[in-house]
Amino acid sequence: MAAEKDWTSKLVKAMLNNSTESISVAYLAKINKLSPPEAELQPLAVIGGKKQNVVSKARFLVLPLVGKDVSLNLDYRVGDNVVAIVLDDDDMYFTNKSTFKVDSNRKHAIDFAYVIGKVADATDFKGGG
């Protein structure tokens, strides 16, 4: 009976490991190409000795900031390192106008990405660096 419990726990543990390995939540990437309102991203993490696939259509978020000294223009450039979050479902048919259909069973895929910000350098702070 102990052997069965051990086999069952190993199976459950393997299933959990496999399911969590395929879930992406957020990642660091470099902007390879800008085509507003989208960008091509190269994820920076090397996994198993291999670069990850390029994400060709990442979108950007605009924060609803208000103030006389605040610019709502996005200031991203090719070469910037950014943080991207991953949606639960595909956004292939999202147009920013209304509801959209989901045409895939894939969940948390790295290419359902939204850039939420640039990784700061010392020069990004007031007073320089």
Short mmCIF file of C-alpha atoms in Angstrom, two decimals:
data_model
loop_
_atom_site.label_atom_id
_atom_site.label_comp_id
_atom_site.label_asym_id
_atom_site.label_seq_id
_atom_site.Cartn_x
_atom_site.Cartn_y
_atom_site.Cartn_z
CA MET A 1 0.00 0.00 0.00
CA ALA A 2 2.87 2.38 0.77
CA ALA A 3 4.23 1.83 -2.74
CA GLU A 4 0.86 2.80 -4.22
CA LYS A 5 0.74 6.02 -2.20
CA ASP A 6 4.28 6.83 -3.32
CA TRP A 7 3.37 6.19 -6.98
CA THR A 8 0.21 8.30 -6.67
CA SER A 9 2.03 11.19 -5.02
CA LYS A 10 4.75 11.08 -7.68
CA LEU A 11 2.12 11.16 -10.43
CA VAL A 12 0.25 14.08 -8.86
CA LYS A 13 3.50 15.97 -8.26
CA ALA A 14 4.59 15.41 -11.88
CA MET A 15 1.21 16.61 -13.17
CA LEU A 16 1.38 19.75 -11.03
CA ASN A 17 4.95 20.47 -12.15
CA ASN A 18 4.00 20.05 -15.81
CA SER A 19 0.96 22.29 -15.50
CA THR A 20 2.78 25.08 -13.67
CA GLU A 21 5.76 25.02 -16.05
CA SER A 22 3.49 25.93 -18.97
CA ILE A 23 1.85 28.89 -17.21
CA SER A 24 3.35 32.30 -17.88
CA VAL A 25 2.37 35.25 -15.72
CA ALA A 26 4.99 37.92 -16.39
CA TYR A 27 8.46 38.14 -17.92
CA LEU A 28 11.33 40.49 -18.70
CA ALA A 29 11.93 41.27 -22.37
CA LYS A 30 13.78 43.61 -24.72
CA ILE A 31 11.88 45.62 -27.34
CA ASN A 32 13.19 44.50 -30.75
CA LYS A 33 10.80 46.51 -32.92
CA LEU A 34 8.09 49.13 -32.37
CA SER A 35 4.99 49.37 -34.55
CA PRO A 36 2.57 51.37 -32.36
CA PRO A 37 0.37 50.29 -30.74
CA GLU A 38 2.32 47.01 -30.72
CA ALA A 39 5.89 45.84 -30.27
CA GLU A 40 8.02 42.81 -30.95
CA LEU A 41 9.58 41.52 -27.73
CA GLN A 42 12.49 39.15 -27.11
CA PRO A 43 12.06 37.51 -23.70
CA LEU A 44 15.36 37.82 -21.84
CA ALA A 45 15.32 34.61 -19.79
CA VAL A 46 17.34 31.79 -21.33
CA ILE A 47 15.62 28.52 -20.40
CA GLY A 48 17.37 25.19 -20.81
CA GLY A 49 20.19 26.97 -22.63
CA LYS A 50 17.81 28.36 -25.28
CA LYS A 51 16.40 31.79 -26.00
CA GLN A 52 12.63 31.94 -25.90
CA ASN A 53 10.60 32.69 -29.03
CA VAL A 54 10.03 36.29 -30.05
CA VAL A 55 6.62 37.72 -29.17
CA SER A 56 5.48 39.56 -32.28
CA LYS A 57 2.42 41.55 -31.15
CA ALA A 58 2.73 42.69 -27.55
CA ARG A 59 0.50 45.62 -26.63
CA PHE A 60 1.05 48.49 -24.19
CA LEU A 61 -0.91 49.86 -21.25
CA VAL A 62 -1.50 53.57 -20.78
CA LEU A 63 -1.90 54.65 -17.17
CA PRO A 64 -4.69 57.19 -16.64
CA LEU A 65 -2.54 59.93 -15.12
CA VAL A 66 -3.73 63.49 -14.63
CA GLY A 67 -1.72 66.63 -13.95
CA LYS A 68 -0.30 69.70 -15.61
CA ASP A 69 3.21 68.20 -15.82
CA VAL A 70 2.11 64.73 -16.95
CA SER A 71 2.50 63.52 -20.53
CA LEU A 72 0.35 60.61 -21.68
CA ASN A 73 2.63 59.88 -24.63
CA LEU A 74 4.42 56.59 -24.24
CA ASP A 75 8.20 56.82 -24.31
CA TYR A 76 9.42 53.36 -25.31
CA ARG A 77 12.35 52.73 -27.63
CA VAL A 78 13.88 49.77 -29.41
CA GLY A 79 16.36 48.24 -26.97
CA ASP A 80 14.39 49.08 -23.81
CA ASN A 81 14.06 46.31 -21.26
CA VAL A 82 10.44 45.97 -20.17
CA VAL A 83 8.15 43.92 -17.95
CA ALA A 84 5.34 42.14 -19.80
CA ILE A 85 2.31 40.52 -18.21
CA VAL A 86 0.43 37.63 -19.77
CA LEU A 87 -3.35 37.39 -20.25
CA ASP A 88 -5.34 34.31 -19.29
CA ASP A 89 -6.75 33.93 -22.83
CA ASP A 90 -5.78 34.94 -26.35
CA ASP A 91 -6.54 38.49 -27.47
CA MET A 92 -6.22 37.85 -31.21
CA TYR A 93 -9.62 39.44 -31.94
CA PHE A 94 -9.39 42.29 -29.42
CA THR A 95 -9.84 45.68 -31.15
CA ASN A 96 -10.10 48.00 -28.11
CA LYS A 97 -13.69 48.79 -29.16
CA SER A 98 -15.96 46.07 -27.73
CA THR A 99 -16.14 42.48 -26.57
CA PHE A 100 -14.12 39.92 -28.50
CA LYS A 101 -14.14 36.19 -29.08
CA VAL A 102 -11.47 33.88 -27.75
CA ASP A 103 -10.42 31.43 -30.44
CA SER A 104 -7.92 29.29 -28.57
CA ASN A 105 -7.78 26.88 -25.65
CA ARG A 106 -4.27 28.06 -24.80
CA LYS A 107 -4.00 29.67 -21.38
CA HIS A 108 -1.31 32.07 -20.14
CA ALA A 109 0.70 31.81 -23.37
CA ILE A 110 3.71 34.13 -23.52
CA ASP A 111 2.43 35.78 -26.71
CA PHE A 112 -0.76 37.15 -25.04
CA ALA A 113 1.42 39.95 -23.67
CA TYR A 114 0.97 43.52 -22.46
CA VAL A 115 3.93 45.74 -21.62
CA ILE A 116 3.31 47.34 -18.23
CA GLY A 117 6.51 49.31 -17.86
CA LYS A 118 10.16 49.86 -18.61
CA VAL A 119 12.86 48.49 -16.32
CA ALA A 120 14.46 51.60 -14.82
CA ASP A 121 18.09 52.59 -15.27
CA ALA A 122 19.82 55.05 -12.92
CA THR A 123 19.31 57.80 -15.53
CA ASP A 124 15.52 57.35 -15.33
CA PHE A 125 15.42 58.98 -11.89
CA LYS A 126 15.11 62.72 -11.31
CA GLY A 127 18.51 64.04 -10.41
CA GLY A 128 20.23 61.65 -12.82
CA GLY A 129 22.38 58.74 -12.04
#
